[in-house]
mmCIF file of C-alpha atoms and ligand atoms in Angstrom:
data_model
loop_
_atom_site.group_PDB
_atom_site.id
_atom_site.type_symbol
_atom_site.label_atom_id
_atom_site.label_comp_id
_atom_site.label_asym_id
_atom_site.label_seq_id
_atom_site.Cartn_x
_atom_site.Cartn_y
_atom_site.Cartn_z
ATOM 1 C CA MET A 26 38.870 -3.214 8.064
ATOM 2 C CA ASN A 27 36.944 -0.397 8.939
ATOM 3 C CA GLY A 28 36.550 0.956 4.749
ATOM 4 C CA PHE A 29 36.209 -2.844 3.739
ATOM 5 C CA SER A 30 33.179 -2.937 5.298
ATOM 6 C CA LEU A 31 31.477 0.832 4.505
ATOM 7 C CA ILE A 32 32.161 -0.314 0.891
ATOM 8 C CA ARG A 33 30.095 -3.991 1.495
ATOM 9 C CA LEU A 34 27.508 -2.470 2.951
ATOM 10 C CA VAL A 35 27.226 1.334 0.386
ATOM 11 C CA THR A 36 27.555 -1.492 -2.497
ATOM 12 C CA LEU A 37 25.710 -4.318 -1.642
ATOM 13 C CA PRO A 38 22.082 -1.869 -1.550
ATOM 14 C CA VAL A 39 24.050 -0.599 -5.483
ATOM 15 C CA LEU A 40 23.312 -3.756 -6.604
ATOM 16 C CA LEU A 41 19.779 -4.985 -5.247
ATOM 17 C CA LEU A 42 19.191 -1.361 -7.325
ATOM 18 C CA THR A 43 20.609 -2.085 -9.689
ATOM 19 C CA PHE A 44 18.528 -5.679 -10.529
ATOM 20 C CA ALA A 45 15.660 -4.201 -9.551
ATOM 21 C CA THR A 46 15.068 -1.784 -11.954
ATOM 22 C CA GLY A 47 16.705 -3.938 -14.767
ATOM 23 C CA CYS A 48 18.941 -0.768 -15.929
ATOM 24 C CA GLY A 49 22.048 -0.857 -16.712
ATOM 25 C CA ASN A 50 22.687 2.552 -15.315
ATOM 26 C CA PRO A 51 21.846 2.894 -11.264
ATOM 27 C CA ALA A 52 22.022 6.724 -11.607
ATOM 28 C CA ASP A 53 18.480 6.115 -13.634
ATOM 29 C CA ILE A 54 16.114 5.689 -11.226
ATOM 30 C CA PHE A 55 17.434 8.496 -9.023
ATOM 31 C CA LYS A 56 16.760 10.539 -12.492
ATOM 32 C CA GLN A 57 14.683 13.911 -13.002
ATOM 33 C CA PRO A 58 12.169 13.704 -16.295
ATOM 34 C CA ASP A 59 13.445 16.674 -16.763
ATOM 35 C CA SER A 60 17.551 15.793 -16.419
ATOM 36 C CA GLY A 61 21.064 16.610 -18.935
ATOM 37 C CA PRO A 62 23.449 14.665 -19.705
ATOM 38 C CA ALA A 63 25.569 17.276 -17.214
ATOM 39 C CA GLU A 64 22.973 16.260 -14.078
ATOM 40 C CA GLN A 65 23.403 12.970 -15.213
ATOM 41 C CA GLN A 66 27.388 12.969 -14.880
ATOM 42 C CA GLN A 67 27.137 14.628 -11.067
ATOM 43 C CA GLN A 68 23.923 12.267 -10.383
ATOM 44 C CA LEU A 69 26.499 9.467 -11.138
ATOM 45 C CA SER A 70 29.617 11.280 -9.263
ATOM 46 C CA ASP A 71 26.981 11.545 -6.391
ATOM 47 C CA GLN A 72 25.219 7.643 -6.248
ATOM 48 C CA VAL A 73 27.418 6.662 -3.108
ATOM 49 C CA HIS A 74 25.397 9.690 -1.728
ATOM 50 C CA VAL A 75 22.213 9.465 -2.911
ATOM 51 C CA GLU A 76 22.349 5.921 -2.140
ATOM 52 C CA SER A 77 22.997 5.997 1.254
ATOM 53 C CA ILE A 78 19.706 8.914 2.373
ATOM 54 C CA THR A 79 17.181 6.960 -0.383
ATOM 55 C CA SER A 80 17.983 3.040 0.603
ATOM 56 C CA THR A 81 18.604 3.704 4.242
ATOM 57 C CA ALA A 82 15.506 0.004 4.775
ATOM 58 C CA LEU A 83 18.274 -2.039 3.153
ATOM 59 C CA PHE A 84 20.894 -1.371 5.884
ATOM 60 C CA HIS A 85 19.078 -3.752 8.033
ATOM 61 C CA ASP A 86 19.520 -7.358 8.057
ATOM 62 C CA VAL A 87 21.963 -6.629 6.385
ATOM 63 C CA GLU A 88 25.631 -8.956 8.244
ATOM 64 C CA LEU A 89 27.792 -6.051 8.829
ATOM 65 C CA LEU A 90 30.566 -8.702 10.860
ATOM 66 C CA GLU A 91 33.269 -10.445 8.356
ATOM 67 C CA ASN A 92 33.827 -13.950 8.463
ATOM 68 C CA GLY A 93 31.768 -14.763 11.312
ATOM 69 C CA SER A 94 30.910 -18.719 10.670
ATOM 70 C CA PHE A 95 35.156 -18.830 11.176
ATOM 71 C CA GLU A 96 35.556 -20.262 8.052
ATOM 72 C CA GLY A 97 38.380 -18.756 6.918
ATOM 73 C CA GLN A 98 41.008 -19.961 9.289
ATOM 74 C CA ARG A 99 44.812 -20.933 8.442
ATOM 75 C CA SER A 100 48.141 -21.477 10.709
ATOM 76 C CA ASN A 101 46.765 -19.805 13.627
ATOM 77 C CA ILE A 102 45.619 -16.625 11.662
ATOM 78 C CA VAL A 103 41.371 -16.189 11.586
ATOM 79 C CA THR A 104 40.091 -13.777 8.861
ATOM 80 C CA GLY A 105 38.425 -10.565 10.124
ATOM 81 C CA TRP A 106 39.578 -10.968 13.300
ATOM 82 C CA ARG A 107 42.289 -9.542 15.758
ATOM 83 C CA VAL A 108 43.225 -12.686 18.896
ATOM 84 C CA SER A 109 45.155 -11.259 21.477
ATOM 85 C CA PRO A 110 47.654 -11.711 23.132
ATOM 86 C CA PHE A 111 48.719 -13.139 19.443
ATOM 87 C CA PRO A 112 49.818 -15.613 18.165
ATOM 88 C CA SER A 113 48.941 -19.393 19.169
ATOM 89 C CA TYR A 114 45.990 -18.241 22.124
ATOM 90 C CA ASN A 115 43.055 -20.126 19.265
ATOM 91 C CA LYS A 116 43.041 -22.798 17.219
ATOM 92 C CA SER A 117 40.762 -23.725 14.801
ATOM 93 C CA SER A 118 37.966 -26.638 16.081
ATOM 94 C CA GLN A 119 35.920 -29.534 14.345
ATOM 95 C CA GLU A 120 33.371 -28.999 16.146
ATOM 96 C CA ALA A 121 31.362 -25.815 14.256
ATOM 97 C CA GLN A 122 28.128 -25.122 15.410
ATOM 98 C CA SER A 123 28.091 -23.155 11.911
ATOM 99 C CA GLY A 124 30.001 -24.583 8.320
ATOM 100 C CA LYS A 125 33.045 -26.919 8.940
ATOM 101 C CA LEU A 126 34.509 -24.839 11.872
ATOM 102 C CA ALA A 127 34.202 -23.363 15.199
ATOM 103 C CA LEU A 128 37.359 -20.829 16.562
ATOM 104 C CA GLU A 129 39.035 -21.844 19.931
ATOM 105 C CA LEU A 130 40.027 -19.738 22.747
ATOM 106 C CA ILE A 131 42.640 -20.447 24.878
ATOM 107 C CA GLY A 132 43.896 -19.320 28.288
ATOM 108 C CA SER A 133 46.660 -17.436 27.911
ATOM 109 C CA ASP A 134 49.702 -15.168 30.268
ATOM 110 C CA SER A 135 47.414 -11.809 29.842
ATOM 111 C CA PRO A 136 44.232 -12.481 32.343
ATOM 112 C CA TYR A 137 42.092 -12.835 29.084
ATOM 113 C CA THR A 138 42.339 -14.326 25.665
ATOM 114 C CA THR A 139 40.655 -11.550 22.891
ATOM 115 C CA LEU A 140 38.983 -11.752 19.510
ATOM 116 C CA LYS A 141 37.327 -8.820 18.289
ATOM 117 C CA GLN A 142 36.433 -7.353 15.118
ATOM 118 C CA THR A 143 35.351 -2.966 14.850
ATOM 119 C CA ILE A 144 32.521 -3.152 12.643
ATOM 120 C CA SER A 145 30.733 0.135 10.891
ATOM 121 C CA ILE A 146 27.426 1.389 10.940
ATOM 122 C CA HIS A 147 25.934 3.323 8.938
ATOM 123 C CA PRO A 148 25.022 6.336 10.355
ATOM 124 C CA SER A 149 21.038 6.793 9.837
ATOM 125 C CA VAL A 150 21.012 3.915 12.278
ATOM 126 C CA PHE A 151 21.557 6.205 15.233
ATOM 127 C CA GLY A 152 18.926 5.150 17.739
ATOM 128 C CA ARG A 153 17.283 1.770 16.098
ATOM 129 C CA VAL A 154 18.608 -1.555 17.048
ATOM 130 C CA LEU A 155 22.139 -3.727 16.816
ATOM 131 C CA ASP A 156 21.160 -7.156 16.863
ATOM 132 C CA ALA A 157 24.847 -8.819 17.985
ATOM 133 C CA LYS A 158 24.788 -12.747 19.104
ATOM 134 C CA VAL A 159 27.761 -15.688 19.474
ATOM 135 C CA ASP A 160 27.653 -19.120 19.847
ATOM 136 C CA VAL A 161 30.094 -20.222 23.185
ATOM 137 C CA LYS A 162 30.625 -23.654 24.547
ATOM 138 C CA SER A 163 32.508 -23.026 27.630
ATOM 139 C CA ALA A 164 32.240 -25.351 30.632
ATOM 140 C CA GLU A 165 32.263 -23.158 33.554
ATOM 141 C CA ALA A 166 30.446 -20.009 33.958
ATOM 142 C CA ARG A 167 30.897 -16.380 33.701
ATOM 143 C CA LYS A 168 34.445 -17.145 31.685
ATOM 144 C CA VAL A 169 33.270 -16.278 28.378
ATOM 145 C CA VAL A 170 31.924 -12.363 28.244
ATOM 146 C CA PHE A 171 30.785 -10.762 24.467
ATOM 147 C CA SER A 172 30.304 -7.495 24.762
ATOM 148 C CA ILE A 173 29.716 -4.505 21.996
ATOM 149 C CA THR A 174 31.135 -1.238 22.983
ATOM 150 C CA PHE A 175 30.473 2.368 21.054
ATOM 151 C CA LYS A 176 32.283 4.840 21.401
ATOM 152 C CA VAL A 177 30.645 8.166 22.256
ATOM 153 C CA ASP A 178 32.224 11.705 22.436
ATOM 154 C CA GLY A 179 35.567 9.688 23.122
ATOM 155 C CA LYS A 180 34.987 7.209 26.429
ATOM 156 C CA ASP A 181 33.672 3.309 25.856
ATOM 157 C CA LYS A 182 29.413 2.999 26.926
ATOM 158 C CA ARG A 183 29.504 -0.770 26.865
ATOM 159 C CA VAL A 184 27.091 -4.137 26.664
ATOM 160 C CA TRP A 185 27.574 -7.352 27.741
ATOM 161 C CA ARG A 186 26.705 -11.029 28.367
ATOM 162 C CA GLU A 187 28.428 -13.673 30.219
ATOM 163 C CA ASN A 188 28.100 -17.368 29.405
ATOM 164 C CA SER A 189 25.933 -19.786 31.946
ATOM 165 C CA GLY A 190 28.806 -22.542 31.048
ATOM 166 C CA GLY A 191 28.007 -25.866 29.980
ATOM 167 C CA GLU A 192 27.859 -29.192 28.317
ATOM 168 C CA ASP A 193 26.247 -27.393 25.578
ATOM 169 C CA TRP A 194 26.632 -24.490 22.851
ATOM 170 C CA GLU A 195 24.692 -21.431 24.369
ATOM 171 C CA THR A 196 23.667 -18.497 22.324
ATOM 172 C CA LEU A 197 25.015 -15.271 23.710
ATOM 173 C CA ASN A 198 22.843 -12.481 22.582
ATOM 174 C CA ILE A 199 22.780 -8.252 22.610
ATOM 175 C CA LYS A 200 20.338 -6.025 21.475
ATOM 176 C CA THR A 201 21.107 -2.463 22.149
ATOM 177 C CA LYS A 202 19.706 1.184 21.152
ATOM 178 C CA VAL A 203 22.784 2.994 19.822
ATOM 179 C CA PRO A 204 23.097 5.259 21.730
ATOM 180 C CA PRO A 205 23.721 9.149 20.027
ATOM 181 C CA GLY A 206 26.590 10.096 18.937
ATOM 182 C CA ALA A 207 28.184 6.580 18.399
ATOM 183 C CA ASP A 208 30.759 7.026 16.498
ATOM 184 C CA PRO A 209 30.244 4.253 13.544
ATOM 185 C CA LYS A 210 32.829 3.472 12.136
ATOM 186 C CA ASN A 211 34.405 2.343 15.763
ATOM 187 C CA VAL A 212 31.784 -0.285 16.951
ATOM 188 C CA VAL A 213 33.449 -2.857 18.244
ATOM 189 C CA PHE A 214 32.551 -6.986 18.863
ATOM 190 C CA GLU A 215 34.738 -8.215 21.123
ATOM 191 C CA VAL A 216 34.560 -11.942 22.809
ATOM 192 C CA LYS A 217 37.186 -12.081 26.162
ATOM 193 C CA LEU A 218 38.220 -15.296 27.867
ATOM 194 C CA TRP A 219 39.083 -15.016 30.932
ATOM 195 C CA SER A 220 42.849 -17.423 31.542
ATOM 196 C CA ALA A 221 42.460 -18.066 34.894
ATOM 197 C CA GLY A 222 42.606 -21.746 35.574
ATOM 198 C CA ASN A 223 42.372 -24.295 32.598
ATOM 199 C CA SER A 224 40.097 -22.923 30.596
ATOM 200 C CA SER A 225 38.907 -22.575 26.777
ATOM 201 C CA ALA A 226 35.995 -21.468 24.747
ATOM 202 C CA LEU A 227 34.443 -23.303 21.758
ATOM 203 C CA LEU A 228 32.839 -19.547 19.587
ATOM 204 C CA ASP A 229 31.031 -20.474 16.246
ATOM 205 C CA THR A 230 28.587 -18.644 13.752
ATOM 206 C CA ALA A 231 29.105 -14.972 15.196
ATOM 207 C CA SER A 232 26.582 -12.025 13.785
ATOM 208 C CA ALA A 233 25.699 -8.393 13.875
ATOM 209 C CA VAL A 234 22.987 -7.040 12.453
ATOM 210 C CA MET A 235 20.640 -3.497 12.560
ATOM 211 C CA LYS A 236 16.674 -3.736 12.865
ATOM 212 C CA GLN A 237 14.526 -1.823 11.923
ATOM 213 C CA GLU A 238 12.808 -2.284 15.016
ATOM 214 C CA GLU A 239 11.853 1.609 16.414
ATOM 215 C CA ALA A 240 8.975 0.287 19.277
ATOM 216 C CA PRO A 241 11.399 0.272 22.669
ATOM 217 C CA ILE A 242 13.137 -2.718 23.220
ATOM 218 C CA ALA A 243 13.254 -4.472 26.607
ATOM 219 C CA PHE A 244 16.922 -3.844 29.079
ATOM 220 C CA ALA A 245 15.574 -6.238 30.868
ATOM 221 C CA ALA A 246 17.730 -8.754 30.250
ATOM 222 C CA THR A 247 20.972 -6.239 29.671
ATOM 223 C CA GLU A 248 22.797 -6.826 32.747
ATOM 224 C CA ARG A 249 24.683 -3.886 33.743
ATOM 225 C CA ILE A 250 27.008 -4.582 36.654
ATOM 226 C CA TRP A 251 30.257 -6.371 35.404
ATOM 227 C CA ASN A 252 31.515 -8.949 37.207
ATOM 228 C CA GLY A 253 28.822 -9.384 39.628
ATOM 229 C CA SER A 254 29.398 -13.031 40.064
ATOM 230 C CA PHE A 255 33.140 -11.752 41.473
ATOM 231 C CA GLU A 256 34.204 -14.625 39.173
ATOM 232 C CA ARG A 257 37.469 -12.919 37.747
ATOM 233 C CA VAL A 258 39.701 -11.288 40.935
ATOM 234 C CA THR A 259 43.082 -9.325 40.051
ATOM 235 C CA GLY A 260 45.343 -9.059 43.067
ATOM 236 C CA THR A 261 42.946 -8.677 46.046
ATOM 237 C CA VAL A 262 40.430 -7.245 43.789
ATOM 238 C CA PRO A 263 37.658 -8.051 41.472
ATOM 239 C CA GLU A 264 37.397 -6.765 38.309
ATOM 240 C CA GLU A 265 35.496 -3.342 37.723
ATOM 241 C CA TRP A 266 35.099 -3.102 41.659
ATOM 242 C CA THR A 267 36.577 -0.350 44.010
ATOM 243 C CA LYS A 268 36.905 -0.897 48.126
ATOM 244 C CA TYR A 269 37.496 1.629 50.844
ATOM 245 C CA PHE A 270 38.969 -0.865 54.330
ATOM 246 C CA LEU A 271 37.731 -3.782 53.642
ATOM 247 C CA ASN A 272 39.733 -7.488 52.837
ATOM 248 C CA LEU A 273 37.912 -9.494 50.262
ATOM 249 C CA THR A 274 39.212 -13.202 49.937
ATOM 250 C CA GLN A 275 37.279 -15.508 47.009
ATOM 251 C CA GLU A 276 35.343 -17.717 48.881
ATOM 252 C CA PRO A 277 35.678 -21.111 46.818
ATOM 253 C CA VAL A 278 32.645 -22.665 48.234
ATOM 254 C CA GLY A 279 29.204 -22.685 48.637
ATOM 255 C CA ALA A 280 28.542 -19.789 45.802
ATOM 256 C CA TYR A 281 25.335 -18.495 44.778
ATOM 257 C CA ASP A 282 26.320 -18.091 41.558
ATOM 258 C CA GLY A 283 29.402 -19.802 39.833
ATOM 259 C CA ASN A 284 32.616 -20.666 41.421
ATOM 260 C CA PHE A 285 32.791 -18.217 43.669
ATOM 261 C CA ALA A 286 31.827 -16.047 45.738
ATOM 262 C CA LEU A 287 33.198 -12.906 47.944
ATOM 263 C CA GLY A 288 33.933 -12.500 51.326
ATOM 264 C CA LEU A 289 34.127 -9.539 53.193
ATOM 265 C CA ALA A 290 35.970 -8.052 55.955
ATOM 266 C CA LEU A 291 36.327 -4.682 58.010
ATOM 267 C CA ILE A 292 40.121 -4.436 58.277
ATOM 268 C CA ALA A 293 39.710 -1.119 61.462
ATOM 269 C CA GLU A 294 36.318 0.177 63.252
ATOM 270 C CA ARG A 295 34.752 2.269 60.014
ATOM 271 C CA THR A 296 31.681 1.376 57.995
ATOM 272 C CA GLY A 297 33.996 -0.249 54.791
ATOM 273 C CA THR A 298 32.429 -0.299 51.296
ATOM 274 C CA PHE A 299 32.585 -1.486 48.118
ATOM 275 C CA LYS A 300 31.061 -0.294 44.794
ATOM 276 C CA GLN A 301 30.713 0.114 41.595
ATOM 277 C CA THR A 302 29.769 3.022 39.018
ATOM 278 C CA PHE A 303 27.497 1.920 35.939
ATOM 279 C CA SER A 304 25.582 4.074 33.256
ATOM 280 C CA VAL A 305 21.785 3.033 32.354
ATOM 281 C CA PRO A 306 19.870 4.207 29.214
ATOM 282 C CA PRO A 307 19.505 7.502 29.014
ATOM 283 C CA GLU A 308 15.626 6.940 29.122
ATOM 284 C CA PRO A 309 12.846 9.120 30.665
ATOM 285 C CA GLY A 310 10.780 6.803 33.512
ATOM 286 C CA LEU A 311 12.892 4.085 33.365
ATOM 287 C CA LYS A 312 12.872 1.684 36.030
ATOM 288 C CA LEU A 313 15.717 -0.144 38.042
ATOM 289 C CA ARG A 314 15.614 -4.019 39.565
ATOM 290 C CA ALA A 315 18.925 -4.196 42.031
ATOM 291 C CA LYS A 316 19.512 -7.265 43.186
ATOM 292 C CA LEU A 317 22.379 -8.946 46.604
ATOM 293 C CA ASN A 318 22.521 -11.813 47.666
ATOM 294 C CA VAL A 319 24.130 -11.965 51.604
ATOM 295 C CA LYS A 320 24.977 -14.053 54.080
ATOM 296 C CA CYS A 321 25.851 -11.935 57.263
ATOM 297 C CA SER A 322 24.749 -13.653 60.451
ATOM 298 C CA ASP A 323 25.107 -9.582 62.166
ATOM 299 C CA VAL A 324 20.888 -8.210 60.591
ATOM 300 C CA GLY A 325 21.579 -4.464 59.898
ATOM 301 C CA LYS A 326 25.678 -4.596 59.569
ATOM 302 C CA LEU A 327 24.674 -4.750 55.433
ATOM 303 C CA ALA A 328 23.711 -1.936 53.277
ATOM 304 C CA PHE A 329 22.923 -2.606 49.846
ATOM 305 C CA PHE A 330 22.143 0.689 48.405
ATOM 306 C CA ILE A 331 21.556 2.172 44.639
ATOM 307 C CA ALA A 332 23.680 6.334 44.351
ATOM 308 C CA PHE A 333 22.281 9.001 42.255
ATOM 309 C CA ASP A 334 23.898 11.637 40.934
ATOM 310 C CA VAL A 335 21.776 14.641 40.068
ATOM 311 C CA ASP A 336 22.838 17.812 39.552
ATOM 312 C CA GLY A 337 26.061 17.216 41.986
ATOM 313 C CA GLN A 338 23.369 16.217 44.838
ATOM 314 C CA ARG A 339 23.477 11.621 45.751
ATOM 315 C CA THR A 340 20.430 10.866 45.747
ATOM 316 C CA LEU A 341 19.595 6.508 47.216
ATOM 317 C CA SER A 342 17.884 3.698 47.908
ATOM 318 C CA ARG A 343 18.914 1.730 49.745
ATOM 319 C CA ILE A 344 17.892 -2.132 51.934
ATOM 320 C CA VAL A 345 19.638 -3.301 54.699
ATOM 321 C CA ASN A 346 20.652 -6.592 55.144
ATOM 322 C CA ASN A 347 17.608 -8.460 57.392
ATOM 323 C CA SER A 348 17.297 -12.371 58.060
ATOM 324 C CA GLY A 349 20.334 -13.287 59.748
ATOM 325 C CA GLY A 350 20.337 -16.930 58.968
ATOM 326 C CA GLU A 351 23.120 -19.363 57.506
ATOM 327 C CA ASP A 352 21.210 -19.288 54.353
ATOM 328 C CA TRP A 353 21.879 -16.669 50.577
ATOM 329 C CA GLU A 354 19.434 -13.088 51.560
ATOM 330 C CA THR A 355 18.388 -11.879 48.316
ATOM 331 C CA LEU A 356 18.937 -8.348 49.160
ATOM 332 C CA THR A 357 16.220 -6.704 46.263
ATOM 333 C CA ILE A 358 15.600 -3.042 45.117
ATOM 334 C CA ASP A 359 12.759 -1.559 43.133
ATOM 335 C CA THR A 360 14.033 1.899 41.988
ATOM 336 C CA GLN A 361 13.554 4.541 39.562
ATOM 337 C CA VAL A 362 16.288 6.817 37.706
ATOM 338 C CA PRO A 363 15.195 10.236 39.796
ATOM 339 C CA GLN A 364 14.471 12.913 36.982
ATOM 340 C CA ASP A 365 17.942 14.614 35.673
ATOM 341 C CA ALA A 366 20.315 12.141 36.859
ATOM 342 C CA ASP A 367 23.361 11.472 35.189
ATOM 343 C CA PRO A 368 22.945 8.221 33.717
ATOM 344 C CA GLU A 369 26.416 7.708 33.393
ATOM 345 C CA GLN A 370 27.189 8.000 37.278
ATOM 346 C CA VAL A 371 24.661 5.567 38.711
ATOM 347 C CA VAL A 372 26.437 3.164 42.027
ATOM 348 C CA TYR A 373 25.889 0.864 42.767
ATOM 349 C CA ASN A 374 26.920 0.250 47.206
ATOM 350 C CA VAL A 375 27.883 -2.572 49.777
ATOM 351 C CA GLY A 376 28.329 -0.968 53.166
ATOM 352 C CA LEU A 377 29.848 -2.405 55.768
ATOM 353 C CA ARG A 378 29.285 -1.535 59.449
ATOM 354 C CA PRO A 379 31.199 -0.632 62.544
ATOM 355 C CA GLY A 380 30.518 -4.196 64.908
ATOM 356 C CA VAL A 381 29.755 -7.123 62.853
ATOM 357 C CA GLU A 382 31.550 -9.743 63.631
ATOM 358 C CA GLY A 383 29.784 -13.263 61.860
ATOM 359 C CA GLU A 384 31.368 -13.715 58.494
ATOM 360 C CA VAL A 385 29.759 -11.860 55.823
ATOM 361 C CA ILE A 386 30.199 -13.591 52.007
ATOM 362 C CA ILE A 387 28.312 -11.874 48.693
ATOM 363 C CA ASP A 388 27.391 -12.777 45.259
ATOM 364 C CA ALA A 389 24.909 -12.537 42.533
ATOM 365 C CA ALA A 390 24.727 -8.003 42.212
ATOM 366 C CA SER A 391 22.397 -7.497 39.474
ATOM 367 C CA VAL A 392 21.072 -4.712 37.711
ATOM 368 C CA VAL A 393 18.946 -4.352 35.091
ATOM 369 C CA ALA A 394 16.554 -1.592 33.311
ATOM 370 C CA LEU A 395 13.085 -1.801 32.736
ATOM 371 C CA GLU A 396 11.831 0.514 29.779
ATOM 372 C CA PRO A 397 8.629 1.973 31.120
ATOM 373 C CA GLY A 398 5.647 -0.700 29.961
ATOM 374 C CA PHE A 399 8.232 -3.421 30.069
ATOM 375 C CA GLU A 400 7.566 -3.889 33.787
ATOM 376 C CA GLN A 401 5.336 -6.465 33.787
ATOM 377 C CA GLU A 402 7.148 -9.363 31.944
ATOM 378 C CA PRO A 403 6.228 -12.879 33.002
ATOM 379 C CA GLU A 404 9.510 -14.029 34.186
ATOM 380 C CA GLN A 405 9.974 -11.371 36.812
ATOM 381 C CA GLU A 406 9.084 -13.030 40.272
ATOM 382 C CA SER A 407 7.127 -10.687 42.341
ATOM 383 C CA GLU A 408 9.831 -9.658 45.218
ATOM 384 C CA PRO A 409 8.043 -7.050 48.430
ATOM 385 C CA GLU A 410 8.668 -3.105 48.105
ATOM 386 C CA PRO A 411 12.209 -2.687 49.691
ATOM 387 C CA GLU A 412 12.129 -1.699 53.516
ATOM 388 C CA PRO A 413 11.418 2.132 53.809
ATOM 389 C CA GLU A 414 14.087 4.879 53.366
ATOM 390 C CA THR A 415 16.254 6.080 56.643
ATOM 391 C CA PRO A 416 17.336 9.418 56.738
ATOM 392 C CA PRO A 417 20.372 10.041 54.785
ATOM 393 C CA GLU A 418 22.585 11.314 57.329
ATOM 394 C CA THR A 419 22.769 7.582 58.315
ATOM 395 C CA GLN A 420 24.086 6.339 55.730
ATOM 396 C CA PRO A 421 28.059 4.543 56.019
ATOM 397 C CA GLU A 422 29.308 6.124 52.762
ATOM 398 C CA PRO A 423 30.395 9.837 51.795
ATOM 399 C CA GLU A 424 33.656 9.135 54.095
ATOM 400 C CA ALA A 425 35.383 6.878 52.091
ATOM 401 C CA GLU A 426 34.625 8.696 48.919
ATOM 402 C CA THR A 427 37.714 10.949 50.397
ATOM 403 C CA GLN A 428 39.759 8.500 51.113
ATOM 404 C CA PRO A 429 44.147 8.188 49.387
ATOM 405 C CA GLU A 430 44.050 5.868 46.338
ATOM 406 C CA SER A 431 45.967 4.447 48.097
ATOM 407 C CA GLU A 432 44.414 2.270 49.799
ATOM 408 C CA GLN A 433 41.671 0.470 47.111
ATOM 409 C CA GLU A 434 45.625 -0.874 45.991
ATOM 410 C CA THR A 435 46.037 -1.906 49.873
ATOM 411 C CA PRO A 436 47.136 -6.057 49.617
ATOM 412 C CA ALA A 437 44.513 -8.393 51.574
HETATM 413 CA CA1 LIG B 8 31.349 -21.735 11.367
HETATM 414 CA CA1 LIG B 9 29.778 -15.594 41.573
#
């Protein structure tokens, strides 16, 4: 698969150049005036290498996926893609967005049914923009997660989108810079369907191309928090989240977003915490907008903060709930990533203080990043500045870091 994609990438420009120059030997276009036969032979054998250096512009706007329209399907086998669990968790559909067929993913016994394809990008495009998209139709919101994963120093760097749900097709689009150091042969295009409930999703028109954009791109639409709507819960904890000294419940009534909100309840007379570690683009001066929607009748009992790791020291931006009403309250933190902060270790954290009495419900946890110059995008509403910081000694979180692992898995 990888090798095949690479060959496709490399041979296309060769053919284009051959055609454009109208000569039989594509190596001629690189020939120096004084080249002899031996040199020509060397150039022929180096042809692919030379091409890869001299015609990088042609690697833009070339489709990197195989069978992105899902037209190649037979007996539950969809050409070019891997579906798991396999077999029988996908089928053809005549309800196509492009061509004659779409692919229908069906929920399985596993938490997810997964469709993926590994693509190769050209090494010269590091730092440029990968533009990937797929059309999705799935009735329930946030059942489908579309992601692009880069491998950097053996670690996954993942960018994703969730579906909005409804009766119509929607396009999930990821536009992201290729991170420095990414393995060019191991970029994974993946669509996951959360299996819980009666789930299925139609997919069509998948695409991944490199764009020749070197200007900064807006990260605003890229959500940094995984499963921030708390729709996907395995056991008692939402996927990708960690809890300490809390009972969590999925609340099916009155969600702010999707089908569920999340209820938090203390299990001891001490601060309970709930958090997720996320990464941000390593851009100097990057600004973040973090949000959490809460219902908490006890004013000042719920703290929401974003924590950065700067040379081993924690730096916080923090806000507490202050409406105390029955309606949803949106807590917003606007902050800038500190210089020298570790971009891979930013923590989204919710703390619940001892003494809270009423019900506490949260939903729609979100962080988006804005590159400098993009903070005035028109779709942004203006938000009040967060309240001034209180001193670090009032932070509820540090002792929870040292709690035994088993606390995380304590069933409700
Ligand atoms: Ca199709
Ligand atoms: Ca939700």
